[in-house]
């Protein structure tokens, strides 16, 4: 589901051990530019140019991120996402092309990410959302021969085409 289709009122919130946990908060981000690729901390930062998405993200933080002080994953228009070694990366034709496992992987690429926000964390006297990539779609990146062999063994690409991000699908 694209971000625009998420009904924030329908997200189930529980509070085991005090920190909020969310059920059903999984969606696709709009297309954005990842300038520097994966960091040594297993994160990527994607530049979001879609003003409607930025406003929606801020609304989501106000609605679900009710603990203070709050550290947003969205700084200005830059969205920070956790990306583990096993997150599949697909090209725009839905072919598996590998994973971002090294520092700098994905640098300079336009991408859309299927993300999940399972809950909130508390670290260094700050609260924030735990935001994980589930899948990544990279635009205009051909598959390697190794990735083509693995394509059949990987879960199918769940990302949607991102032609018009501002309209509900």
Tab-separated table of N, CA and C in Angstrom:
chain	number	residue	atom	x	y	z
A	1	UNK	N	0.842	-1.169	0.000
A	1	UNK	CA	0.000	0.000	0.000
A	1	UNK	C	0.894	1.240	0.000
A	2	UNK	N	0.519	2.215	-0.792
A	2	UNK	CA	1.244	3.473	-0.791
A	2	UNK	C	0.871	4.276	0.449
A	3	UNK	N	1.743	5.169	0.848
A	3	UNK	CA	1.550	5.981	2.048
A	3	UNK	C	0.218	6.714	2.043
A	4	UNK	N	-0.209	7.173	0.887
A	4	UNK	CA	-1.436	7.967	0.782
A	4	UNK	C	-2.673	7.143	1.153
A	5	UNK	N	-2.570	5.814	1.072
A	5	UNK	CA	-3.702	4.954	1.394
A	5	UNK	C	-3.770	4.531	2.856
A	6	UNK	N	-2.805	4.951	3.671
A	6	UNK	CA	-2.780	4.547	5.085
A	6	UNK	C	-3.792	5.363	5.874
A	7	UNK	N	-4.687	4.660	6.565
A	7	UNK	CA	-5.643	5.302	7.459
A	7	UNK	C	-5.033	5.291	8.857
A	8	UNK	N	-4.504	6.413	9.287
A	8	UNK	CA	-3.827	6.478	10.581
A	8	UNK	C	-4.770	6.176	11.745
A	9	UNK	N	-6.077	6.419	11.554
A	9	UNK	CA	-7.050	6.102	12.609
A	9	UNK	C	-7.247	4.597	12.761
A	10	UNK	N	-6.878	3.819	11.745
A	10	UNK	CA	-7.068	2.367	11.793
A	10	UNK	C	-5.840	1.628	12.342
A	11	UNK	N	-4.754	2.339	12.619
A	11	UNK	CA	-3.546	1.703	13.144
A	11	UNK	C	-3.788	1.296	14.592
A	12	UNK	N	-3.570	0.009	14.882
A	12	UNK	CA	-3.728	-0.503	16.244
A	12	UNK	C	-2.477	-0.175	17.044
A	13	UNK	N	-2.678	0.416	18.226
A	13	UNK	CA	-1.574	0.793	19.095
A	13	UNK	C	-1.718	0.047	20.412
A	14	UNK	N	-0.641	-0.631	20.811
A	14	UNK	CA	-0.605	-1.266	22.130
A	14	UNK	C	0.603	-0.701	22.869
A	15	UNK	N	0.643	-0.870	24.171
A	15	UNK	CA	1.747	-0.308	24.953
A	15	UNK	C	2.337	-1.332	25.921
A	16	UNK	N	2.903	-2.426	25.388
A	16	UNK	CA	3.590	-3.340	26.297
A	16	UNK	C	4.869	-2.672	26.813
A	17	UNK	N	5.092	-2.763	28.072
A	17	UNK	CA	6.289	-2.176	28.695
A	17	UNK	C	6.382	-0.668	28.474
A	18	UNK	N	5.263	-0.006	28.240
A	18	UNK	CA	5.228	1.445	28.160
A	18	UNK	C	5.443	2.075	26.798
A	19	UNK	N	6.232	1.456	25.917
A	19	UNK	CA	6.484	2.044	24.601
A	19	UNK	C	5.435	1.581	23.600
A	20	UNK	N	4.931	2.486	22.766
A	20	UNK	CA	3.912	2.108	21.784
A	20	UNK	C	4.429	1.109	20.750
A	21	UNK	N	3.580	0.137	20.423
A	21	UNK	CA	3.804	-0.809	19.324
A	21	UNK	C	2.647	-0.615	18.358
A	22	UNK	N	2.942	-0.651	17.062
A	22	UNK	CA	1.933	-0.406	16.035
A	22	UNK	C	1.678	-1.664	15.227
A	23	UNK	N	0.422	-1.939	14.939
A	23	UNK	CA	0.027	-3.035	14.054
A	23	UNK	C	-0.500	-2.429	12.766
A	24	UNK	N	0.022	-2.878	11.629
A	24	UNK	CA	-0.505	-2.428	10.343
A	24	UNK	C	0.114	-1.163	9.802
A	25	UNK	N	1.231	-0.731	10.344
A	25	UNK	CA	1.859	0.485	9.839
A	25	UNK	C	3.003	0.111	8.899
A	26	UNK	N	2.600	-0.284	7.684
A	26	UNK	CA	3.522	-0.690	6.623
A	26	UNK	C	3.030	-0.034	5.344
A	27	UNK	N	3.941	0.659	4.655
A	27	UNK	CA	3.545	1.395	3.457
A	27	UNK	C	4.758	1.692	2.595
A	28	UNK	N	4.477	2.133	1.374
A	28	UNK	CA	5.519	2.478	0.411
A	28	UNK	C	5.731	3.982	0.402
A	29	UNK	N	6.991	4.389	0.466
A	29	UNK	CA	7.325	5.811	0.396
A	29	UNK	C	7.284	6.269	-1.060
A	30	UNK	N	7.169	7.563	-1.269
A	30	UNK	CA	7.336	8.066	-2.637
A	30	UNK	C	8.797	7.904	-3.070
A	31	UNK	N	9.012	8.068	-4.325
A	31	UNK	CA	10.347	7.981	-4.900
A	31	UNK	C	11.203	9.142	-4.382
A	32	UNK	N	12.452	8.841	-4.033
A	32	UNK	CA	13.366	9.868	-3.558
A	32	UNK	C	14.803	9.496	-3.894
A	33	UNK	N	15.705	10.416	-3.669
A	33	UNK	CA	17.119	10.228	-3.997
A	33	UNK	C	17.905	9.867	-2.745
A	34	UNK	N	18.669	8.789	-2.832
A	34	UNK	CA	19.571	8.375	-1.762
A	34	UNK	C	20.976	8.825	-2.170
A	35	UNK	N	21.405	9.962	-1.687
A	35	UNK	CA	22.672	10.557	-2.128
A	35	UNK	C	23.906	9.760	-1.707
A	36	UNK	N	23.932	9.285	-0.467
A	36	UNK	CA	25.166	8.719	0.078
A	36	UNK	C	25.148	7.210	0.258
A	37	UNK	N	24.025	6.574	0.052
A	37	UNK	CA	23.956	5.127	0.199
A	37	UNK	C	23.893	4.688	1.650
A	38	UNK	N	24.103	3.420	1.838
A	38	UNK	CA	24.008	2.823	3.166
A	38	UNK	C	25.165	3.292	4.049
A	39	UNK	N	24.833	3.601	5.291
A	39	UNK	CA	25.861	4.070	6.228
A	39	UNK	C	26.438	2.891	7.001
A	40	UNK	N	27.481	3.147	7.762
A	40	UNK	CA	28.081	2.113	8.607
A	40	UNK	C	27.121	1.663	9.701
A	41	UNK	N	26.070	2.442	9.950
A	41	UNK	CA	25.075	2.100	10.973
A	41	UNK	C	23.869	1.364	10.395
A	42	UNK	N	23.991	0.907	9.154
A	42	UNK	CA	22.924	0.176	8.460
A	42	UNK	C	21.661	1.021	8.310
A	43	UNK	N	21.855	2.265	7.870
A	43	UNK	CA	20.734	3.141	7.562
A	43	UNK	C	20.958	3.759	6.185
A	44	UNK	N	19.865	4.177	5.576
A	44	UNK	CA	19.927	4.991	4.367
A	44	UNK	C	19.115	6.248	4.639
A	45	UNK	N	19.486	7.322	3.980
A	45	UNK	CA	18.747	8.571	4.083
A	45	UNK	C	18.277	8.913	2.673
A	46	UNK	N	16.953	9.054	2.542
A	46	UNK	CA	16.355	9.296	1.234
A	46	UNK	C	15.756	10.704	1.220
A	47	UNK	N	16.153	11.479	0.224
A	47	UNK	CA	15.657	12.844	0.073
A	47	UNK	C	14.257	12.806	-0.524
A	48	UNK	N	13.294	13.308	0.224
A	48	UNK	CA	11.897	13.295	-0.194
A	48	UNK	C	11.528	14.646	-0.798
A	49	UNK	N	11.142	14.640	-2.061
A	49	UNK	CA	10.739	15.873	-2.723
A	49	UNK	C	9.234	16.065	-2.741
A	50	UNK	N	8.507	15.089	-2.234
A	50	UNK	CA	7.045	15.129	-2.269
A	50	UNK	C	6.531	15.845	-1.022
A	51	UNK	N	6.112	17.099	-1.177
A	51	UNK	CA	5.657	17.928	-0.054
A	51	UNK	C	4.450	17.310	0.644
A	52	UNK	N	3.537	16.700	-0.108
A	52	UNK	CA	2.361	16.062	0.501
A	52	UNK	C	2.787	14.931	1.434
A	53	UNK	N	3.798	14.149	1.034
A	53	UNK	CA	4.295	13.075	1.888
A	53	UNK	C	4.929	13.644	3.160
A	54	UNK	N	5.725	14.679	3.018
A	54	UNK	CA	6.372	15.294	4.183
A	54	UNK	C	5.320	15.771	5.181
A	55	UNK	N	4.280	16.425	4.687
A	55	UNK	CA	3.189	16.884	5.563
A	55	UNK	C	2.475	15.706	6.207
A	56	UNK	N	2.226	14.648	5.421
A	56	UNK	CA	1.573	13.443	5.955
A	56	UNK	C	2.439	12.825	7.044
A	57	UNK	N	3.762	12.731	6.832
A	57	UNK	CA	4.671	12.150	7.826
A	57	UNK	C	4.591	12.946	9.130
A	58	UNK	N	4.605	14.270	9.010
A	58	UNK	CA	4.514	15.123	10.202
A	58	UNK	C	3.195	14.873	10.946
A	59	UNK	N	2.100	14.734	10.197
A	59	UNK	CA	0.807	14.420	10.822
A	59	UNK	C	0.861	13.075	11.537
A	60	UNK	N	1.510	12.083	10.911
A	60	UNK	CA	1.634	10.764	11.525
A	60	UNK	C	2.424	10.861	12.833
A	61	UNK	N	3.504	11.629	12.824
A	61	UNK	CA	4.291	11.799	14.044
A	61	UNK	C	3.462	12.424	15.162
A	62	UNK	N	2.666	13.412	14.835
A	62	UNK	CA	1.830	14.058	15.852
A	62	UNK	C	0.786	13.102	16.401
A	63	UNK	N	0.232	12.271	15.529
A	63	UNK	CA	-0.827	11.350	15.938
A	63	UNK	C	-0.286	10.154	16.728
A	64	UNK	N	0.831	9.569	16.278
A	64	UNK	CA	1.323	8.331	16.873
A	64	UNK	C	2.570	8.519	17.749
A	65	UNK	N	3.329	9.560	17.518
A	65	UNK	CA	4.561	9.789	18.265
A	65	UNK	C	4.329	10.718	19.440
A	66	UNK	N	3.534	10.254	20.389
A	66	UNK	CA	3.064	11.120	21.467
A	66	UNK	C	3.991	11.189	22.680
A	67	UNK	N	5.212	10.699	22.577
A	67	UNK	CA	6.139	10.722	23.704
A	67	UNK	C	7.218	11.773	23.448
A	68	UNK	N	7.571	12.506	24.485
A	68	UNK	CA	8.526	13.602	24.355
A	68	UNK	C	9.721	13.383	25.269
A	69	UNK	N	10.900	13.863	24.898
A	69	UNK	CA	11.253	14.529	23.645
A	69	UNK	C	11.312	13.531	22.491
A	70	UNK	N	10.894	13.982	21.313
A	70	UNK	CA	10.747	13.114	20.148
A	70	UNK	C	11.812	13.450	19.115
A	71	UNK	N	12.467	12.418	18.583
A	71	UNK	CA	13.489	12.552	17.550
A	71	UNK	C	12.916	12.022	16.240
A	72	UNK	N	12.633	12.903	15.315
A	72	UNK	CA	12.022	12.521	14.051
A	72	UNK	C	13.020	11.850	13.111
A	73	UNK	N	12.545	10.868	12.335
A	73	UNK	CA	13.350	10.256	11.277
A	73	UNK	C	13.407	11.165	10.055
A	74	UNK	N	12.548	12.172	10.009
A	74	UNK	CA	12.491	13.102	8.881
A	74	UNK	C	13.057	14.446	9.315
A	75	UNK	N	14.248	14.753	8.844
A	75	UNK	CA	14.898	16.040	9.109
A	75	UNK	C	14.812	16.859	7.835
A	76	UNK	N	14.075	17.970	7.893
A	76	UNK	CA	13.745	18.770	6.722
A	76	UNK	C	13.072	17.843	5.710
A	77	UNK	N	13.756	17.472	4.640
A	77	UNK	CA	13.147	16.558	3.655
A	77	UNK	C	13.933	15.247	3.528
A	78	UNK	N	14.767	14.940	4.519
A	78	UNK	CA	15.619	13.746	4.484
A	78	UNK	C	15.077	12.695	5.454
A	79	UNK	N	14.663	11.532	4.913
A	79	UNK	CA	14.069	10.455	5.709
A	79	UNK	C	15.102	9.365	5.969
A	80	UNK	N	15.394	9.113	7.248
A	80	UNK	CA	16.363	8.086	7.648
A	80	UNK	C	15.645	6.765	7.898
A	81	UNK	N	16.140	5.689	7.269
A	81	UNK	CA	15.526	4.368	7.346
A	81	UNK	C	16.555	3.316	7.711
A	82	UNK	N	16.180	2.382	8.558
A	82	UNK	CA	17.023	1.231	8.903
A	82	UNK	C	16.958	0.244	7.749
A	83	UNK	N	18.123	-0.286	7.332
A	83	UNK	CA	18.137	-1.274	6.252
A	83	UNK	C	19.091	-2.402	6.623
A	84	UNK	N	18.535	-3.569	6.895
A	84	UNK	CA	19.332	-4.735	7.265
A	84	UNK	C	19.943	-5.391	6.028
A	85	UNK	N	20.910	-6.293	6.268
A	85	UNK	CA	21.631	-6.961	5.177
A	85	UNK	C	20.744	-7.812	4.283
A	86	UNK	N	19.604	-8.283	4.816
A	86	UNK	CA	18.754	-9.200	4.050
A	86	UNK	C	17.573	-8.522	3.357
A	87	UNK	N	17.539	-7.199	3.334
A	87	UNK	CA	16.439	-6.486	2.672
A	87	UNK	C	16.622	-6.588	1.157
A	88	UNK	N	15.642	-7.196	0.461
A	88	UNK	CA	15.796	-7.344	-0.994
A	88	UNK	C	15.644	-6.015	-1.733
A	89	UNK	N	16.469	-5.849	-2.748
A	89	UNK	CA	16.442	-4.662	-3.596
A	89	UNK	C	16.043	-5.113	-4.998
A	90	UNK	N	15.074	-4.417	-5.588
A	90	UNK	CA	14.553	-4.741	-6.913
A	90	UNK	C	14.779	-3.570	-7.852
A	91	UNK	N	14.838	-3.867	-9.160
A	91	UNK	CA	14.854	-2.788	-10.131
A	91	UNK	C	13.405	-2.423	-10.457
A	92	UNK	N	13.220	-1.418	-11.287
A	92	UNK	CA	11.866	-0.950	-11.577
A	92	UNK	C	11.049	-1.950	-12.400
A	93	UNK	N	11.700	-2.985	-12.918
A	93	UNK	CA	10.979	-4.042	-13.635
A	93	UNK	C	10.634	-5.204	-12.706
A	94	UNK	N	10.862	-5.010	-11.398
A	94	UNK	CA	10.573	-5.976	-10.332
A	94	UNK	C	11.520	-7.178	-10.329
A	95	UNK	N	12.697	-7.013	-10.897
A	95	UNK	CA	13.725	-8.055	-10.855
A	95	UNK	C	14.597	-7.836	-9.636
A	96	UNK	N	14.875	-8.907	-8.919
A	96	UNK	CA	15.763	-8.839	-7.762
A	96	UNK	C	17.165	-8.501	-8.236
A	97	UNK	N	17.787	-7.487	-7.627
A	97	UNK	CA	19.136	-7.105	-8.044
A	97	UNK	C	20.146	-7.240	-6.900
A	98	UNK	N	19.728	-7.732	-5.751
A	98	UNK	CA	20.660	-7.943	-4.644
A	98	UNK	C	20.184	-7.282	-3.369
A	99	UNK	N	21.142	-6.861	-2.554
A	99	UNK	CA	20.860	-6.197	-1.284
A	99	UNK	C	21.928	-5.147	-1.049
A	100	UNK	N	21.616	-4.162	-0.226
A	100	UNK	CA	22.595	-3.159	0.172
A	100	UNK	C	23.287	-3.672	1.431
A	101	UNK	N	24.486	-4.208	1.268
A	101	UNK	CA	25.197	-4.779	2.412
A	101	UNK	C	26.462	-4.002	2.772
A	102	UNK	N	26.939	-3.175	1.877
A	102	UNK	CA	28.174	-2.440	2.134
A	102	UNK	C	27.936	-0.952	2.295
A	103	UNK	N	28.863	-0.300	2.948
A	103	UNK	CA	28.795	1.149	3.105
A	103	UNK	C	28.827	1.788	1.710
A	104	UNK	N	27.894	2.689	1.474
A	104	UNK	CA	27.808	3.380	0.190
A	104	UNK	C	26.900	2.712	-0.823
A	105	UNK	N	26.460	1.470	-0.557
A	105	UNK	CA	25.545	0.802	-1.496
A	105	UNK	C	24.268	1.637	-1.652
A	106	UNK	N	23.865	1.845	-2.885
A	106	UNK	CA	22.667	2.622	-3.187
A	106	UNK	C	22.922	4.104	-3.373
A	107	UNK	N	24.169	4.537	-3.246
A	107	UNK	CA	24.494	5.962	-3.373
A	107	UNK	C	24.143	6.493	-4.754
A	108	UNK	N	23.504	7.640	-4.777
A	108	UNK	CA	23.155	8.294	-6.027
A	108	UNK	C	21.962	7.695	-6.739
A	109	UNK	N	21.257	6.780	-6.098
A	109	UNK	CA	20.131	6.083	-6.734
A	109	UNK	C	18.791	6.690	-6.322
A	110	UNK	N	17.886	6.744	-7.283
A	110	UNK	CA	16.493	7.058	-6.957
A	110	UNK	C	15.845	5.773	-6.518
A	111	UNK	N	15.031	5.856	-5.454
A	111	UNK	CA	14.421	4.646	-4.924
A	111	UNK	C	13.108	4.954	-4.237
A	112	UNK	N	12.331	3.897	-4.093
A	112	UNK	CA	11.117	3.904	-3.301
A	112	UNK	C	11.248	2.725	-2.347
A	113	UNK	N	10.805	2.907	-1.101
A	113	UNK	CA	11.003	1.869	-0.089
A	113	UNK	C	9.669	1.432	0.509
A	114	UNK	N	9.525	0.131	0.662
A	114	UNK	CA	8.424	-0.414	1.440
A	114	UNK	C	8.942	-0.448	2.864
A	115	UNK	N	8.291	0.304	3.762
A	115	UNK	CA	8.787	0.402	5.135
A	115	UNK	C	7.741	-0.069	6.126
A	116	UNK	N	8.241	-0.411	7.296
A	116	UNK	CA	7.399	-0.833	8.399
A	116	UNK	C	7.823	-0.041	9.635
A	117	UNK	N	6.824	0.419	10.385
A	117	UNK	CA	7.090	1.103	11.648
A	117	UNK	C	6.423	0.267	12.737
A	118	UNK	N	7.194	-0.643	13.369
A	118	UNK	CA	6.597	-1.533	14.363
A	118	UNK	C	6.344	-0.878	15.714
A	119	UNK	N	7.007	0.256	15.969
A	119	UNK	CA	6.803	0.902	17.253
A	119	UNK	C	7.784	2.032	17.469
A	120	UNK	N	7.994	2.349	18.755
A	120	UNK	CA	8.887	3.432	19.128
A	120	UNK	C	10.047	2.891	19.963
A	121	UNK	N	11.138	3.646	19.985
A	121	UNK	CA	12.300	3.313	20.798
A	121	UNK	C	12.554	4.445	21.796
A	122	UNK	N	13.367	4.155	22.790
A	122	UNK	CA	13.865	5.161	23.725
A	122	UNK	C	15.374	4.975	23.814
A	123	UNK	N	16.134	6.025	23.458
A	123	UNK	CA	17.595	5.945	23.447
A	123	UNK	C	18.151	7.343	23.678
A	124	UNK	N	19.159	7.469	24.533
A	124	UNK	CA	19.781	8.768	24.831
A	124	UNK	C	18.751	9.837	25.204
A	125	UNK	N	17.827	9.445	26.065
A	125	UNK	CA	16.794	10.368	26.560
A	125	UNK	C	15.895	10.921	25.462
A	126	UNK	N	15.737	10.193	24.363
A	126	UNK	CA	14.855	10.607	23.261
A	126	UNK	C	13.982	9.437	22.841
A	127	UNK	N	12.782	9.761	22.377
A	127	UNK	CA	11.876	8.783	21.790
A	127	UNK	C	11.872	8.980	20.287
A	128	UNK	N	11.574	7.913	19.554
A	128	UNK	CA	11.459	8.020	18.104
A	128	UNK	C	10.841	6.770	17.521
A	129	UNK	N	10.485	6.843	16.247
A	129	UNK	CA	9.939	5.687	15.540
A	129	UNK	C	11.062	4.754	15.125
A	130	UNK	N	10.827	3.457	15.225
A	130	UNK	CA	11.680	2.454	14.610
A	130	UNK	C	11.149	2.292	13.188
A	131	UNK	N	11.942	2.648	12.200
A	131	UNK	CA	11.501	2.633	10.802
A	131	UNK	C	12.427	1.713	10.019
A	132	UNK	N	11.880	0.584	9.543
A	132	UNK	CA	12.682	-0.426	8.847
A	132	UNK	C	12.244	-0.575	7.396
A	133	UNK	N	13.243	-0.704	6.521
A	133	UNK	CA	12.948	-1.069	5.128
A	133	UNK	C	12.599	-2.547	5.085
A	134	UNK	N	11.592	-2.877	4.307
A	134	UNK	CA	11.208	-4.264	4.055
A	134	UNK	C	11.666	-4.660	2.652
A	135	UNK	N	11.503	-3.745	1.700
A	135	UNK	CA	11.968	-3.917	0.325
A	135	UNK	C	12.341	-2.548	-0.223
A	136	UNK	N	13.206	-2.552	-1.231
A	136	UNK	CA	13.620	-1.318	-1.893
A	136	UNK	C	13.490	-1.522	-3.396
A	137	UNK	N	12.967	-0.504	-4.087
A	137	UNK	CA	12.952	-0.500	-5.545
A	137	UNK	C	13.865	0.627	-6.013
A	138	UNK	N	14.871	0.248	-6.806
A	138	UNK	CA	15.822	1.195	-7.361
A	138	UNK	C	15.459	1.407	-8.823
A	139	UNK	N	15.525	2.647	-9.258
A	139	UNK	CA	15.145	2.965	-10.629
A	139	UNK	C	16.371	3.020	-11.534
A	140	UNK	N	16.253	2.381	-12.700
A	140	UNK	CA	17.308	2.341	-13.722
A	140	UNK	C	18.598	1.706	-13.223
A	141	UNK	N	18.491	0.528	-12.646
A	141	UNK	CA	19.669	-0.207	-12.186
A	141	UNK	C	19.541	-1.652	-12.677
A	142	UNK	N	20.336	-2.071	-13.662
A	142	UNK	CA	20.194	-3.417	-14.215
A	142	UNK	C	20.633	-4.511	-13.232
A	143	UNK	N	20.014	-5.693	-13.297
A	143	UNK	CA	20.390	-6.782	-12.395
A	143	UNK	C	21.744	-7.378	-12.761
A	144	UNK	N	22.439	-7.875	-11.753
A	144	UNK	CA	23.707	-8.585	-11.982
A	144	UNK	C	23.369	-10.030	-12.352
A	145	UNK	N	24.293	-10.793	-12.969
A	145	UNK	CA	24.020	-12.204	-13.279
A	145	UNK	C	23.712	-13.024	-12.018
A	146	UNK	N	24.409	-12.735	-10.901
A	146	UNK	CA	24.155	-13.462	-9.655
A	146	UNK	C	22.739	-13.204	-9.154
A	147	UNK	N	22.304	-11.965	-9.256
A	147	UNK	CA	20.959	-11.604	-8.794
A	147	UNK	C	19.893	-12.262	-9.657
A	148	UNK	N	20.151	-12.375	-10.949
A	148	UNK	CA	19.177	-13.038	-11.823
A	148	UNK	C	18.990	-14.497	-11.430
A	149	UNK	N	20.072	-15.164	-11.014
A	149	UNK	CA	19.971	-16.555	-10.556
A	149	UNK	C	19.154	-16.648	-9.274
A	150	UNK	N	19.293	-15.675	-8.389
A	150	UNK	CA	18.588	-15.685	-7.106
A	150	UNK	C	17.150	-15.206	-7.213
A	151	UNK	N	16.780	-14.618	-8.321
A	151	UNK	CA	15.473	-13.990	-8.480
A	151	UNK	C	14.318	-14.941	-8.143
A	152	UNK	N	14.426	-16.177	-8.509
A	152	UNK	CA	13.352	-17.135	-8.266
A	152	UNK	C	13.202	-17.481	-6.792
A	153	UNK	N	14.263	-17.366	-6.016
A	153	UNK	CA	14.223	-17.753	-4.598
A	153	UNK	C	13.790	-16.618	-3.671
A	154	UNK	N	13.715	-15.398	-4.163
A	154	UNK	CA	13.389	-14.248	-3.332
A	154	UNK	C	11.885	-14.024	-3.321
A	155	UNK	N	11.377	-13.516	-2.183
A	155	UNK	CA	9.960	-13.160	-2.109
A	155	UNK	C	9.649	-12.188	-3.240
A	156	UNK	N	8.452	-12.277	-3.816
A	156	UNK	CA	8.125	-11.372	-4.919
A	156	UNK	C	8.119	-9.917	-4.468
A	157	UNK	N	8.384	-9.050	-5.391
A	157	UNK	CA	8.402	-7.622	-5.112
A	157	UNK	C	6.992	-7.149	-4.780
A	158	UNK	N	6.831	-6.519	-3.631
A	158	UNK	CA	5.527	-6.026	-3.186
A	158	UNK	C	5.351	-4.544	-3.455
A	159	UNK	N	6.385	-3.888	-3.963
A	159	UNK	CA	6.306	-2.452	-4.219
A	159	UNK	C	5.444	-2.174	-5.436
A	160	UNK	N	4.753	-1.045	-5.396
A	160	UNK	CA	3.887	-0.622	-6.487
A	160	UNK	C	4.632	0.362	-7.371
A	161	UNK	N	4.148	0.536	-8.600
A	161	UNK	CA	4.722	1.552	-9.466
A	161	UNK	C	4.524	2.908	-8.788
A	162	UNK	N	5.460	3.822	-8.987
A	162	UNK	CA	5.351	5.111	-8.309
A	162	UNK	C	5.221	6.240	-9.316
A	163	UNK	N	4.282	6.106	-10.242
A	163	UNK	CA	4.097	7.126	-11.255
A	163	UNK	C	3.584	8.425	-10.655
A	164	UNK	N	2.503	8.357	-9.888
A	164	UNK	CA	1.891	9.565	-9.329
A	164	UNK	C	1.696	9.345	-7.845
A	165	UNK	N	2.587	9.858	-7.052
A	165	UNK	CA	2.594	9.625	-5.609
A	165	UNK	C	1.517	10.406	-4.868
A	166	UNK	N	1.008	11.466	-5.442
A	166	UNK	CA	0.112	12.314	-4.679
A	166	UNK	C	-1.342	11.862	-4.740
A	167	UNK	N	-1.666	10.944	-5.601
A	167	UNK	CA	-3.051	10.495	-5.740
A	167	UNK	C	-3.250	9.143	-5.102
A	168	UNK	N	-4.381	8.928	-4.394
A	168	UNK	CA	-4.638	7.607	-3.834
A	168	UNK	C	-4.774	6.581	-4.938
A	169	UNK	N	-4.338	5.339	-4.630
A	169	UNK	CA	-4.449	4.273	-5.636
A	169	UNK	C	-5.717	3.487	-5.459
